[in-house]
PDB file of C-alpha atoms and ligand atoms in Angstrom:
ATOM      1  CA  UNK A 166      62.114   7.654  28.609  1.00  0.00           C
ATOM      2  CA  UNK A 167      60.672  10.941  27.178  1.00  0.00           C
ATOM      3  CA  UNK A 168      58.697  12.624  30.375  1.00  0.00           C
ATOM      4  CA  UNK A 169      56.039  15.229  29.839  1.00  0.00           C
ATOM      5  CA  UNK A 170      54.574  17.475  32.905  1.00  0.00           C
ATOM      6  CA  UNK A 171      51.147  18.496  32.606  1.00  0.00           C
ATOM      7  CA  UNK A 172      51.870  22.119  34.506  1.00  0.00           C
ATOM      8  CA  UNK A 173      54.646  24.126  34.638  1.00  0.00           C
ATOM      9  CA  UNK A 174      54.177  25.558  38.265  1.00  0.00           C
ATOM     10  CA  UNK A 175      56.206  25.540  41.362  1.00  0.00           C
ATOM     11  CA  UNK A 176      56.330  21.231  42.002  1.00  0.00           C
ATOM     12  CA  UNK A 177      57.099  21.003  38.370  1.00  0.00           C
ATOM     13  CA  UNK A 178      59.999  23.516  38.443  1.00  0.00           C
ATOM     14  CA  UNK A 179      61.391  21.814  41.219  1.00  0.00           C
ATOM     15  CA  UNK A 180      61.573  18.279  40.325  1.00  0.00           C
ATOM     16  CA  UNK A 181      62.229  19.421  36.555  1.00  0.00           C
ATOM     17  CA  UNK A 182      65.787  21.489  38.002  1.00  0.00           C
ATOM     18  CA  UNK A 183      66.439  18.082  40.266  1.00  0.00           C
ATOM     19  CA  UNK A 184      66.017  15.523  37.675  1.00  0.00           C
ATOM     20  CA  UNK A 185      68.449  17.565  35.282  1.00  0.00           C
ATOM     21  CA  UNK A 186      70.795  18.300  37.975  1.00  0.00           C
ATOM     22  CA  UNK A 187      70.902  14.607  38.841  1.00  0.00           C
ATOM     23  CA  UNK A 188      71.319  13.394  35.194  1.00  0.00           C
ATOM     24  CA  UNK A 189      68.348  11.028  35.728  1.00  0.00           C
ATOM     25  CA  UNK A 190      67.126  12.251  32.407  1.00  0.00           C
ATOM     26  CA  UNK A 191      68.770  14.134  29.478  1.00  0.00           C
ATOM     27  CA  UNK A 192      66.799  17.837  29.002  1.00  0.00           C
ATOM     28  CA  UNK A 193      66.029  16.754  25.432  1.00  0.00           C
ATOM     29  CA  UNK A 194      63.513  13.840  26.876  1.00  0.00           C
ATOM     30  CA  UNK A 195      61.741  16.168  29.104  1.00  0.00           C
ATOM     31  CA  UNK A 196      58.945  18.603  27.948  1.00  0.00           C
ATOM     32  CA  UNK A 197      56.359  20.699  29.695  1.00  0.00           C
ATOM     33  CA  UNK A 198      53.384  22.251  29.149  1.00  0.00           C
ATOM     34  CA  UNK A 199      51.286  25.242  30.549  1.00  0.00           C
ATOM     35  CA  UNK A 200      48.875  27.939  29.085  1.00  0.00           C
ATOM     36  CA  UNK A 201      51.328  30.453  30.551  1.00  0.00           C
ATOM     37  CA  UNK A 202      54.185  31.048  28.053  1.00  0.00           C
ATOM     38  CA  UNK A 203      56.545  32.717  30.399  1.00  0.00           C
ATOM     39  CA  UNK A 204      56.158  29.753  32.421  1.00  0.00           C
ATOM     40  CA  UNK A 205      57.454  27.941  29.559  1.00  0.00           C
ATOM     41  CA  UNK A 206      59.922  30.565  28.371  1.00  0.00           C
ATOM     42  CA  UNK A 207      61.185  29.946  31.932  1.00  0.00           C
ATOM     43  CA  UNK A 208      61.791  26.334  31.387  1.00  0.00           C
ATOM     44  CA  UNK A 209      63.153  26.398  28.238  1.00  0.00           C
ATOM     45  CA  UNK A 210      66.059  29.066  29.416  1.00  0.00           C
ATOM     46  CA  UNK A 211      66.775  27.522  33.176  1.00  0.00           C
ATOM     47  CA  UNK A 212      66.952  23.825  31.690  1.00  0.00           C
ATOM     48  CA  UNK A 213      66.496  23.791  27.808  1.00  0.00           C
ATOM     49  CA  UNK A 214      63.572  21.152  28.389  1.00  0.00           C
ATOM     50  CA  UNK A 215      60.699  21.244  25.221  1.00  0.00           C
ATOM     51  CA  UNK A 216      58.028  23.235  25.685  1.00  0.00           C
ATOM     52  CA  UNK A 217      54.307  23.504  24.128  1.00  0.00           C
ATOM     53  CA  UNK A 218      50.826  24.594  25.611  1.00  0.00           C
ATOM     54  CA  UNK A 219      49.439  22.102  23.346  1.00  0.00           C
ATOM     55  CA  UNK A 220      48.844  19.122  26.004  1.00  0.00           C
ATOM     56  CA  UNK A 221      47.654  16.522  23.727  1.00  0.00           C
ATOM     57  CA  UNK A 222      51.048  16.520  21.561  1.00  0.00           C
ATOM     58  CA  UNK A 223      52.782  16.635  24.531  1.00  0.00           C
ATOM     59  CA  UNK A 224      51.254  13.567  25.654  1.00  0.00           C
ATOM     60  CA  UNK A 225      51.030  11.784  22.552  1.00  0.00           C
ATOM     61  CA  UNK A 226      55.190  11.667  22.450  1.00  0.00           C
ATOM     62  CA  UNK A 227      55.639  10.755  26.179  1.00  0.00           C
ATOM     63  CA  UNK A 228      56.514   7.881  27.820  1.00  0.00           C
ATOM     64  CA  UNK A 229      55.778   9.281  31.434  1.00  0.00           C
ATOM     65  CA  UNK A 230      53.334  11.932  32.199  1.00  0.00           C
ATOM     66  CA  UNK A 231      53.582  14.116  35.391  1.00  0.00           C
ATOM     67  CA  UNK A 232      50.057  15.335  36.102  1.00  0.00           C
ATOM     68  CA  UNK A 233      51.093  18.814  37.931  1.00  0.00           C
ATOM     69  CA  UNK A 234      48.356  21.324  37.664  1.00  0.00           C
ATOM     70  CA  UNK A 235      46.375  22.379  40.229  1.00  0.00           C
ATOM     71  CA  UNK A 236      43.791  19.434  41.468  1.00  0.00           C
ATOM     72  CA  UNK A 237      41.020  21.744  40.317  1.00  0.00           C
ATOM     73  CA  UNK A 238      42.429  21.940  36.613  1.00  0.00           C
ATOM     74  CA  UNK A 239      42.329  18.194  36.619  1.00  0.00           C
ATOM     75  CA  UNK A 240      38.696  17.405  34.950  1.00  0.00           C
ATOM     76  CA  UNK A 241      39.356  20.223  32.244  1.00  0.00           C
ATOM     77  CA  UNK A 242      42.546  19.011  31.222  1.00  0.00           C
ATOM     78  CA  UNK A 243      42.126  14.744  31.862  1.00  0.00           C
ATOM     79  CA  UNK A 244      40.201  14.281  28.916  1.00  0.00           C
ATOM     80  CA  UNK A 245      42.324  15.296  26.027  1.00  0.00           C
ATOM     81  CA  UNK A 246      44.956  13.820  27.819  1.00  0.00           C
ATOM     82  CA  UNK A 247      43.858  10.440  28.107  1.00  0.00           C
ATOM     83  CA  UNK A 248      42.674  10.465  24.429  1.00  0.00           C
ATOM     84  CA  UNK A 249      46.696  11.157  23.626  1.00  0.00           C
ATOM     85  CA  UNK A 250      47.901   8.835  25.778  1.00  0.00           C
ATOM     86  CA  UNK A 251      50.330   5.962  24.334  1.00  0.00           C
ATOM     87  CA  UNK A 252      49.125   2.831  25.442  1.00  0.00           C
ATOM     88  CA  UNK A 253      51.872   1.890  27.320  1.00  0.00           C
ATOM     89  CA  UNK A 254      52.140   5.354  29.190  1.00  0.00           C
ATOM     90  CA  UNK A 255      52.972   5.685  32.871  1.00  0.00           C
ATOM     91  CA  UNK A 256      51.041   8.481  34.481  1.00  0.00           C
ATOM     92  CA  UNK A 257      52.355   9.726  37.606  1.00  0.00           C
ATOM     93  CA  UNK A 258      49.892  12.541  39.784  1.00  0.00           C
ATOM     94  CA  UNK A 259      51.240  14.717  41.922  1.00  0.00           C
ATOM     95  CA  UNK A 260      48.179  16.706  42.663  1.00  0.00           C
ATOM     96  CA  UNK A 261      46.647  16.280  45.916  1.00  0.00           C
ATOM     97  CA  UNK A 262      43.332  14.707  46.548  1.00  0.00           C
ATOM     98  CA  UNK A 263      43.069  13.057  43.320  1.00  0.00           C
ATOM     99  CA  UNK A 264      43.195   8.881  43.960  1.00  0.00           C
ATOM    100  CA  UNK A 265      44.682   7.379  41.359  1.00  0.00           C
ATOM    101  CA  UNK A 266      40.979   5.050  40.462  1.00  0.00           C
ATOM    102  CA  UNK A 267      39.726   8.714  39.683  1.00  0.00           C
ATOM    103  CA  UNK A 268      42.654   9.401  37.108  1.00  0.00           C
ATOM    104  CA  UNK A 269      42.257   5.343  35.527  1.00  0.00           C
ATOM    105  CA  UNK A 270      38.795   5.890  35.389  1.00  0.00           C
ATOM    106  CA  UNK A 271      37.908   2.080  34.935  1.00  0.00           C
ATOM    107  CA  UNK A 272      40.410   1.868  32.235  1.00  0.00           C
ATOM    108  CA  UNK A 273      43.732   0.066  32.603  1.00  0.00           C
ATOM    109  CA  UNK A 274      45.987   2.953  33.092  1.00  0.00           C
ATOM    110  CA  UNK A 275      49.068   2.760  34.984  1.00  0.00           C
ATOM    111  CA  UNK A 276      48.889   5.435  37.560  1.00  0.00           C
ATOM    112  CA  UNK A 277      51.346   6.322  40.402  1.00  0.00           C
ATOM    113  CA  UNK A 278      50.612   8.966  43.053  1.00  0.00           C
ATOM    114  CA  UNK A 279      52.830  10.845  44.393  1.00  0.00           C
ATOM    115  CA  UNK A 280      52.196  13.132  47.680  1.00  0.00           C
ATOM    116  CA  UNK A 281      55.219  15.693  47.783  1.00  0.00           C
ATOM    117  CA  UNK A 282      55.984  18.711  49.795  1.00  0.00           C
ATOM    118  CA  UNK A 283      57.279  21.873  49.412  1.00  0.00           C
ATOM    119  CA  UNK A 284      60.895  21.516  50.387  1.00  0.00           C
ATOM    120  CA  UNK A 285      61.517  19.286  47.197  1.00  0.00           C
ATOM    121  CA  UNK A 286      61.901  23.517  46.159  1.00  0.00           C
ATOM    122  CA  UNK A 287      65.338  23.225  47.897  1.00  0.00           C
ATOM    123  CA  UNK A 288      65.962  19.493  47.467  1.00  0.00           C
ATOM    124  CA  UNK A 289      64.810  18.696  50.534  1.00  0.00           C
ATOM    125  CA  UNK A 290      61.321  17.247  49.934  1.00  0.00           C
ATOM    126  CA  UNK A 291      60.039  14.273  51.391  1.00  0.00           C
ATOM    127  CA  UNK A 292      57.418  12.034  48.731  1.00  0.00           C
ATOM    128  CA  UNK A 293      54.979   9.464  49.618  1.00  0.00           C
ATOM    129  CA  UNK A 294      54.725   7.457  46.722  1.00  0.00           C
ATOM    130  CA  UNK A 295      52.021   4.958  45.824  1.00  0.00           C
ATOM    131  CA  UNK A 296      51.295   2.478  43.016  1.00  0.00           C
ATOM    132  CA  UNK A 297      47.693   2.766  41.656  1.00  0.00           C
ATOM    133  CA  UNK A 298      46.107  -0.625  40.458  1.00  0.00           C
ATOM    134  CA  UNK A 299      47.982  -1.176  37.122  1.00  0.00           C
ATOM    135  CA  UNK A 300      51.057   0.297  38.504  1.00  0.00           C
ATOM    136  CA  UNK A 301      54.154  -2.194  38.102  1.00  0.00           C
ATOM    137  CA  UNK A 302      57.080  -2.149  40.499  1.00  0.00           C
ATOM    138  CA  UNK A 303      59.043  -0.575  37.629  1.00  0.00           C
ATOM    139  CA  UNK A 304      56.649   2.326  37.461  1.00  0.00           C
ATOM    140  CA  UNK A 305      57.017   2.828  41.264  1.00  0.00           C
ATOM    141  CA  UNK A 306      60.505   2.890  40.434  1.00  0.00           C
ATOM    142  CA  UNK A 307      60.708   5.478  37.949  1.00  0.00           C
ATOM    143  CA  UNK A 308      58.557   7.667  40.214  1.00  0.00           C
ATOM    144  CA  UNK A 309      60.896   7.066  42.897  1.00  0.00           C
ATOM    145  CA  UNK A 310      63.812   7.944  40.369  1.00  0.00           C
ATOM    146  CA  UNK A 311      62.140  11.446  39.814  1.00  0.00           C
ATOM    147  CA  UNK A 312      61.038  12.333  43.536  1.00  0.00           C
ATOM    148  CA  UNK A 313      64.455  10.904  44.905  1.00  0.00           C
ATOM    149  CA  UNK A 314      66.197  13.425  42.615  1.00  0.00           C
ATOM    150  CA  UNK A 315      64.503  16.382  45.121  1.00  0.00           C
ATOM    151  CA  UNK A 316      64.784  14.593  48.382  1.00  0.00           C
ATOM    152  CA  UNK A 317      63.472  11.378  50.232  1.00  0.00           C
ATOM    153  CA  UNK A 318      60.810   9.326  48.351  1.00  0.00           C
ATOM    154  CA  UNK A 319      59.122   6.468  49.898  1.00  0.00           C
ATOM    155  CA  UNK A 320      56.823   3.960  48.744  1.00  0.00           C
ATOM    156  CA  UNK A 321      53.893   3.509  50.965  1.00  0.00           C
ATOM    157  CA  UNK A 322      50.205   1.872  50.133  1.00  0.00           C
ATOM    158  CA  UNK A 323      47.656   4.620  48.434  1.00  0.00           C
ATOM    159  CA  UNK A 324      45.638   4.058  51.485  1.00  0.00           C
ATOM    160  CA  UNK A 325      48.154   5.208  53.407  1.00  0.00           C
ATOM    161  CA  UNK A 326      48.319   8.821  51.372  1.00  0.00           C
ATOM    162  CA  UNK A 327      45.995  10.864  53.322  1.00  0.00           C
ATOM    163  CA  UNK A 328      48.034   9.933  56.532  1.00  0.00           C
ATOM    164  CA  UNK A 329      51.252  11.157  54.586  1.00  0.00           C
ATOM    165  CA  UNK A 330      49.537  13.912  53.395  1.00  0.00           C
ATOM    166  CA  UNK A 331      48.759  15.117  57.259  1.00  0.00           C
ATOM    167  CA  UNK A 332      52.436  14.096  57.797  1.00  0.00           C
ATOM    168  CA  UNK A 333      54.598  15.285  55.383  1.00  0.00           C
ATOM    169  CA  UNK A 334      52.629  16.937  52.943  1.00  0.00           C
ATOM    170  CA  UNK A 335      51.349  19.669  55.436  1.00  0.00           C
ATOM    171  CA  UNK A 336      53.826  19.178  57.742  1.00  0.00           C
ATOM    172  CA  UNK A 337      56.515  22.212  56.557  1.00  0.00           C
ATOM    173  CA  UNK A 338      53.313  24.269  57.222  1.00  0.00           C
ATOM    174  CA  UNK A 339      53.764  22.970  61.455  1.00  0.00           C
ATOM    175  CA  UNK A 340      57.282  23.632  61.277  1.00  0.00           C
ATOM    176  CA  UNK A 341      56.609  26.748  59.856  1.00  0.00           C
ATOM    177  CA  UNK A 342      54.064  26.990  62.624  1.00  0.00           C
ATOM    178  CA  UNK A 343      56.576  25.884  65.412  1.00  0.00           C
ATOM    179  CA  UNK A 344      59.135  28.419  64.420  1.00  0.00           C
ATOM    180  CA  UNK A 345      56.819  31.463  63.813  1.00  0.00           C
ATOM    181  CA  UNK A 346      55.917  30.972  67.545  1.00  0.00           C
ATOM    182  CA  UNK A 347      59.742  30.428  68.442  1.00  0.00           C
ATOM    183  CA  UNK A 348      60.291  33.859  67.039  1.00  0.00           C
ATOM    184  CA  UNK A 349      57.522  35.107  68.243  1.00  0.00           C
ATOM    185  CA  UNK A 350      58.791  34.407  71.418  1.00  0.00           C
ATOM    186  CA  UNK A 351      62.327  35.770  70.850  1.00  0.00           C
ATOM    187  CA  UNK A 352      61.352  38.782  69.943  1.00  0.00           C
ATOM    188  CA  UNK A 353      59.553  39.154  73.122  1.00  0.00           C
ATOM    189  CA  UNK A 354      62.339  38.155  75.149  1.00  0.00           C
ATOM    190  CA  UNK A 355      64.111  41.119  72.915  1.00  0.00           C
ATOM    191  CA  UNK A 356      66.519  39.244  70.597  1.00  0.00           C
ATOM    192  CA  UNK A 357      67.534  41.046  67.361  1.00  0.00           C
ATOM    193  CA  UNK A 358      65.393  39.662  64.398  1.00  0.00           C
ATOM    194  CA  UNK A 359      68.428  38.421  62.210  1.00  0.00           C
ATOM    195  CA  UNK A 360      70.184  36.745  65.195  1.00  0.00           C
ATOM    196  CA  UNK A 361      67.029  34.968  66.008  1.00  0.00           C
ATOM    197  CA  UNK A 362      66.012  33.654  62.587  1.00  0.00           C
ATOM    198  CA  UNK A 363      69.393  32.222  62.310  1.00  0.00           C
ATOM    199  CA  UNK A 364      69.283  30.243  65.772  1.00  0.00           C
ATOM    200  CA  UNK A 365      66.033  29.267  65.374  1.00  0.00           C
ATOM    201  CA  UNK A 366      66.632  28.093  61.671  1.00  0.00           C
ATOM    202  CA  UNK A 367      69.784  26.057  62.809  1.00  0.00           C
ATOM    203  CA  UNK A 368      68.024  24.075  65.774  1.00  0.00           C
ATOM    204  CA  UNK A 369      65.535  22.896  63.525  1.00  0.00           C
ATOM    205  CA  UNK A 370      67.633  21.663  61.079  1.00  0.00           C
ATOM    206  CA  UNK A 371      70.370  20.423  63.571  1.00  0.00           C
ATOM    207  CA  UNK A 372      67.693  18.532  65.823  1.00  0.00           C
ATOM    208  CA  UNK A 373      66.266  17.027  62.421  1.00  0.00           C
ATOM    209  CA  UNK A 374      69.885  15.919  61.526  1.00  0.00           C
ATOM    210  CA  UNK A 375      70.667  15.122  65.395  1.00  0.00           C
ATOM    211  CA  UNK A 376      67.780  12.398  65.288  1.00  0.00           C
ATOM    212  CA  UNK A 377      68.536  11.248  61.845  1.00  0.00           C
ATOM    213  CA  UNK A 378      72.166  10.371  62.099  1.00  0.00           C
ATOM    214  CA  UNK A 379      72.252   8.889  65.597  1.00  0.00           C
ATOM    215  CA  UNK A 380      69.022   6.889  64.393  1.00  0.00           C
ATOM    216  CA  UNK A 381      67.607   7.579  68.427  1.00  0.00           C
ATOM    217  CA  UNK A 382      63.786   8.061  68.633  1.00  0.00           C
ATOM    218  CA  UNK A 383      62.629  11.830  69.385  1.00  0.00           C
ATOM    219  CA  UNK A 384      61.446  10.828  73.168  1.00  0.00           C
ATOM    220  CA  UNK A 385      65.167   9.550  73.762  1.00  0.00           C
ATOM    221  CA  UNK A 386      66.966  12.471  72.599  1.00  0.00           C
ATOM    222  CA  UNK A 387      64.243  14.869  74.275  1.00  0.00           C
ATOM    223  CA  UNK A 388      65.269  13.135  77.437  1.00  0.00           C
ATOM    224  CA  UNK A 389      68.673  14.059  77.354  1.00  0.00           C
ATOM    225  CA  UNK A 390      68.616  17.266  77.370  1.00  0.00           C
ATOM    226  CA  UNK A 391      65.451  17.908  79.725  1.00  0.00           C
ATOM    227  CA  UNK A 392      67.237  17.361  83.063  1.00  0.00           C
ATOM    228  CA  UNK A 393      64.653  17.904  86.029  1.00  0.00           C
ATOM    229  CA  UNK A 394      64.826  21.760  87.116  1.00  0.00           C
ATOM    230  CA  UNK A 395      66.420  22.842  84.369  1.00  0.00           C
ATOM    231  CA  UNK A 396      65.866  25.496  81.613  1.00  0.00           C
ATOM    232  CA  UNK A 397      64.664  22.471  79.117  1.00  0.00           C
ATOM    233  CA  UNK A 398      62.486  21.064  81.665  1.00  0.00           C
ATOM    234  CA  UNK A 399      60.700  24.179  82.517  1.00  0.00           C
ATOM    235  CA  UNK A 400      59.722  24.470  78.884  1.00  0.00           C
ATOM    236  CA  UNK A 401      58.716  21.070  78.057  1.00  0.00           C
ATOM    237  CA  UNK A 402      56.224  21.010  81.288  1.00  0.00           C
ATOM    238  CA  UNK A 403      54.277  24.712  80.424  1.00  0.00           C
ATOM    239  CA  UNK A 404      54.109  22.610  76.522  1.00  0.00           C
ATOM    240  CA  UNK A 405      52.538  19.537  78.445  1.00  0.00           C
ATOM    241  CA  UNK A 406      50.431  21.608  80.972  1.00  0.00           C
ATOM    242  CA  UNK A 407      48.921  23.681  77.444  1.00  0.00           C
ATOM    243  CA  UNK A 408      48.228  20.272  75.953  1.00  0.00           C
ATOM    244  CA  UNK A 409      50.593  20.765  72.926  1.00  0.00           C
ATOM    245  CA  UNK A 410      51.172  17.106  72.145  1.00  0.00           C
ATOM    246  CA  UNK A 411      47.490  16.060  71.753  1.00  0.00           C
ATOM    247  CA  UNK A 412      47.088  19.414  69.844  1.00  0.00           C
ATOM    248  CA  UNK A 413      49.691  18.034  67.531  1.00  0.00           C
ATOM    249  CA  UNK A 414      48.183  14.781  67.390  1.00  0.00           C
ATOM    250  CA  UNK A 415      44.593  15.956  66.744  1.00  0.00           C
ATOM    251  CA  UNK A 416      45.987  18.477  64.020  1.00  0.00           C
ATOM    252  CA  UNK A 417      47.526  15.772  62.173  1.00  0.00           C
ATOM    253  CA  UNK A 418      44.584  13.438  62.192  1.00  0.00           C
ATOM    254  CA  UNK A 419      42.161  16.531  61.200  1.00  0.00           C
ATOM    255  CA  UNK A 420      44.406  16.909  58.196  1.00  0.00           C
ATOM    256  CA  UNK A 421      43.955  13.055  57.174  1.00  0.00           C
ATOM    257  CA  UNK A 422      40.506  13.693  57.480  1.00  0.00           C
ATOM    258  CA  UNK A 423      40.160  16.699  55.117  1.00  0.00           C
ATOM    259  CA  UNK A 424      42.318  14.692  52.729  1.00  0.00           C
ATOM    260  CA  UNK A 425      39.881  11.610  52.903  1.00  0.00           C
ATOM    261  CA  UNK A 426      37.229  14.232  52.318  1.00  0.00           C
ATOM    262  CA  UNK A 427      38.988  15.944  49.639  1.00  0.00           C
ATOM    263  CA  UNK A 428      39.610  12.733  47.724  1.00  0.00           C
ATOM    264  CA  UNK A 429      35.807  11.817  47.728  1.00  0.00           C
ATOM    265  CA  UNK A 430      35.338  14.804  46.194  1.00  0.00           C
TER     266      UNK A 430
HETATM  267  N1  NAP B 777      51.959  18.552  49.042  1.00  0.00           N
HETATM  268  C1  NAP B 777      52.736  19.411  49.078  1.00  0.00           C
HETATM  269  O1  NAP B 777      52.937  20.339  49.592  1.00  0.00           O
HETATM  270  C2  NAP B 777      52.677  19.945  47.468  1.00  0.00           C
HETATM  271  C3  NAP B 777      52.874  20.834  47.443  1.00  0.00           C
HETATM  272  C4  NAP B 777      53.161  21.712  45.773  1.00  0.00           C
HETATM  273  C5  NAP B 777      51.973  20.844  45.114  1.00  0.00           C
HETATM  274  N2  NAP B 777      51.356  19.962  45.438  1.00  0.00           N
HETATM  275  C6  NAP B 777      50.527  19.284  44.446  1.00  0.00           C
HETATM  276  O2  NAP B 777      51.574  19.704  43.050  1.00  0.00           O
HETATM  277  C7  NAP B 777      50.371  20.262  42.063  1.00  0.00           C
HETATM  278  C8  NAP B 777      51.133  21.966  41.504  1.00  0.00           C
HETATM  279  O3  NAP B 777      51.171  22.482  42.173  1.00  0.00           O
HETATM  280  P1  NAP B 777      51.614  23.928  41.979  1.00  0.00           P
HETATM  281  O4  NAP B 777      52.255  24.564  43.398  1.00  0.00           O
HETATM  282  O5  NAP B 777      53.078  23.510  41.552  1.00  0.00           O
HETATM  283  O6  NAP B 777      50.881  24.466  41.370  1.00  0.00           O
HETATM  284  P2  NAP B 777      50.906  25.948  39.972  1.00  0.00           P
HETATM  285  O7  NAP B 777      52.277  26.488  40.677  1.00  0.00           O
HETATM  286  O8  NAP B 777      49.942  26.810  40.038  1.00  0.00           O
HETATM  287  O9  NAP B 777      51.266  24.963  38.996  1.00  0.00           O
HETATM  288  C9  NAP B 777      50.401  24.828  37.817  1.00  0.00           C
HETATM  289  C10 NAP B 777      50.454  24.944  36.737  1.00  0.00           C
HETATM  290  O10 NAP B 777      49.984  24.367  35.472  1.00  0.00           O
HETATM  291  C11 NAP B 777      49.128  25.671  35.073  1.00  0.00           C
HETATM  292  N3  NAP B 777      47.821  25.166  34.512  1.00  0.00           N
HETATM  293  C12 NAP B 777      46.692  25.755  34.603  1.00  0.00           C
HETATM  294  N4  NAP B 777      45.989  25.068  33.582  1.00  0.00           N
HETATM  295  C13 NAP B 777      46.491  24.136  32.625  1.00  0.00           C
HETATM  296  C14 NAP B 777      45.966  23.616  31.676  1.00  0.00           C
HETATM  297  N5  NAP B 777      44.918  23.653  30.829  1.00  0.00           N
HETATM  298  N6  NAP B 777      46.896  22.819  30.745  1.00  0.00           N
HETATM  299  C15 NAP B 777      48.630  23.333  31.280  1.00  0.00           C
HETATM  300  N7  NAP B 777      48.918  24.149  32.236  1.00  0.00           N
HETATM  301  C16 NAP B 777      48.086  24.023  33.222  1.00  0.00           C
HETATM  302  C17 NAP B 777      49.258  27.117  35.691  1.00  0.00           C
HETATM  303  O11 NAP B 777      49.143  27.847  35.257  1.00  0.00           O
HETATM  304  P3  NAP B 777      48.426  29.667  35.833  1.00  0.00           P
HETATM  305  O12 NAP B 777      49.307  29.542  36.782  1.00  0.00           O
HETATM  306  O13 NAP B 777      48.590  30.668  34.596  1.00  0.00           O
HETATM  307  O14 NAP B 777      46.700  28.627  36.018  1.00  0.00           O
HETATM  308  C18 NAP B 777      50.483  26.592  36.491  1.00  0.00           C
HETATM  309  O15 NAP B 777      51.554  27.458  35.880  1.00  0.00           O
HETATM  310  C19 NAP B 777      49.100  20.520  42.629  1.00  0.00           C
HETATM  311  O16 NAP B 777      48.200  19.813  42.218  1.00  0.00           O
HETATM  312  C20 NAP B 777      49.078  20.268  44.264  1.00  0.00           C
HETATM  313  O17 NAP B 777      48.275  19.800  44.821  1.00  0.00           O
HETATM  314  C21 NAP B 777      51.084  19.413  46.558  1.00  0.00           C
END
């Protein structure tokens, strides 16, 4: 299986690094394209993959094409890619906000749409994978194998992609926002920066790990550490008074709405 990545950016690098490290594919079967020669040099040196600035040439010999350019570049690159596609090629798009039907453009092109997130850069990504109209189960499996090399890959319906975008696509930013707030409070309470960074990061990672490994619900785990009259109770009551849960729900819905708007152009 020969795979070509169109756009040798950050996300493409995360996936290429993951699939080669995990032996999902051989470096010799991977090709990356970019307009930037320095990026291509970097990929060749780091991962030993093929490279070219010629999108059409790279597409012509590929079984799987991963569209990893920014969404705004899509209209510029797609016509030449579409013309060069092998008749049985699979197109996997990680571009935000571009529906599979827009890529297939009325033709029976097999498209799988992926919504990744940036922790893929450290092998801890969370990706939603959705089959376009003509994609078959084996196509979804290929996308799952690629994204599974850099984290968790979950299959969803394409109509759920906007919700996935709001939850896990944009999700890392919500966690960073929480961390920003926790660290600001730590500074105000006089904790040394390095110490508070370590404690806050381990708290977020540890809480997520505890929830995953225990299989318990978030509310149950929270109740366990919130005894009436205690310190956690004081904190959670303050969050509730400020309507933080409602704000988070509204925030995700706003992200979903924006994702739908972007997909509709
Ligand atoms: N859910 C998420 O959190 C998430 C996160 C990351 C990415 N994504 C999606 O993943 C995609 C890639 O994002 P990214 O952050 O990796 O972007 P990026 O770093 O900007 O990578 C895109 C690469 O494509 C290159 N490029 C521009 N025009 C090109 C052309 N005509 N042919 C070939 N390559 C070209 C760019 O070069 P120049 O820089 O020189 O223009 C850049 O190196 C985006 O569509 C984004 O929506 C989603």
